XYZ file of C-alpha atoms in Angstrom:
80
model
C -14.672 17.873 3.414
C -12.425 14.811 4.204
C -10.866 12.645 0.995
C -13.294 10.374 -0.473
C -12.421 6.320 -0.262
C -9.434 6.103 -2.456
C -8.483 9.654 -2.376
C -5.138 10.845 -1.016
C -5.104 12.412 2.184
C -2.723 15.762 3.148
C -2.832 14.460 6.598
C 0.408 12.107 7.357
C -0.343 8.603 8.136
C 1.951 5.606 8.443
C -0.399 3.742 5.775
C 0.457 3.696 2.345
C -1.924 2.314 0.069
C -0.727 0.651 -3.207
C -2.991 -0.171 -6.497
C -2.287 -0.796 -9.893
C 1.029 -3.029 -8.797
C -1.107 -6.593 -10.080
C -4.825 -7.054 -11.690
C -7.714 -9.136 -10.171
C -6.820 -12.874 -9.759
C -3.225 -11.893 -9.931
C -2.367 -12.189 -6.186
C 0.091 -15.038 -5.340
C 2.025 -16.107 -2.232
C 4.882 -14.102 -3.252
C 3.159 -10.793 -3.055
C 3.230 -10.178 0.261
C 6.617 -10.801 0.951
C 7.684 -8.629 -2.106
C 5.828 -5.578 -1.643
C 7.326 -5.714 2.265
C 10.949 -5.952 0.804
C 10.665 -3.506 -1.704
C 9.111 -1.290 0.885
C 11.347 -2.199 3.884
C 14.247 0.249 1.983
C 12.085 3.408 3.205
C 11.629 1.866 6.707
C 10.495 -0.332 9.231
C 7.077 -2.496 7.677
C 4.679 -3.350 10.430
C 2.463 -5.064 8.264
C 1.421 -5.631 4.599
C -2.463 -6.105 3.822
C -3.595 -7.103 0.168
C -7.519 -6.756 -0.682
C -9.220 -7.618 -3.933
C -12.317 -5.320 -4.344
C -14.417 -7.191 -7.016
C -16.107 -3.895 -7.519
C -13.607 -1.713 -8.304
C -11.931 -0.915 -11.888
C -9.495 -3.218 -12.885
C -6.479 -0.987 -12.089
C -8.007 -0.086 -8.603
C -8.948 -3.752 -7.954
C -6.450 -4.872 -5.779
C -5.237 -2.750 -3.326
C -2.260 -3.098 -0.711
C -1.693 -1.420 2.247
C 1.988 -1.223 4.081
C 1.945 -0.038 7.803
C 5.140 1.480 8.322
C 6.701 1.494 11.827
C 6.750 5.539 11.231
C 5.247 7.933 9.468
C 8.347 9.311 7.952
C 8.993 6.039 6.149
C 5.478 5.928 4.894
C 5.905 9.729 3.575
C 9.569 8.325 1.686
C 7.740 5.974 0.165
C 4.987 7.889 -1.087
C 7.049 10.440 -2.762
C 9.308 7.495 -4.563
């Protein structure tokens, strides 16, 4: 069966998803721009996505996604 939502996934993917870094109504203009430079030492970042999900627990709330260029970079920065 495939990985529920939230659940890591053995397949490689250039995605990395990110929780726990701030809690709800935490996110600021500086995120962004942070989470790509800290993330930009393991490669090339395509793009950096934040979502609040209201539902979620407070740890899982807000969630950010970096879209590495490759998915070697992603990998790097999943085992850091």
């Amino acid at each position: 069966a495939p990985p529920g939502p939230g659940e890591p996934s053995s397949q490689p993917t250039r995605v990395v998803m990110l929780m726990n870094m701030v809690g709800p109504g935490e996110v600021d203009s500086e995120l962004e721009s942070d989470t790509r430079e800290e993330c930009a030492k393991y490669g090339l970042v395509k793009q950096v996505a934040i979502r609040e999900v209201t539902s979620a627990p407070p740890e899982e709330a807000v969630r950010i996604f970096v879209h590495f260029e490759s998915q070697e970079a992603a990998t790097k920065a999943k085992v850091d």
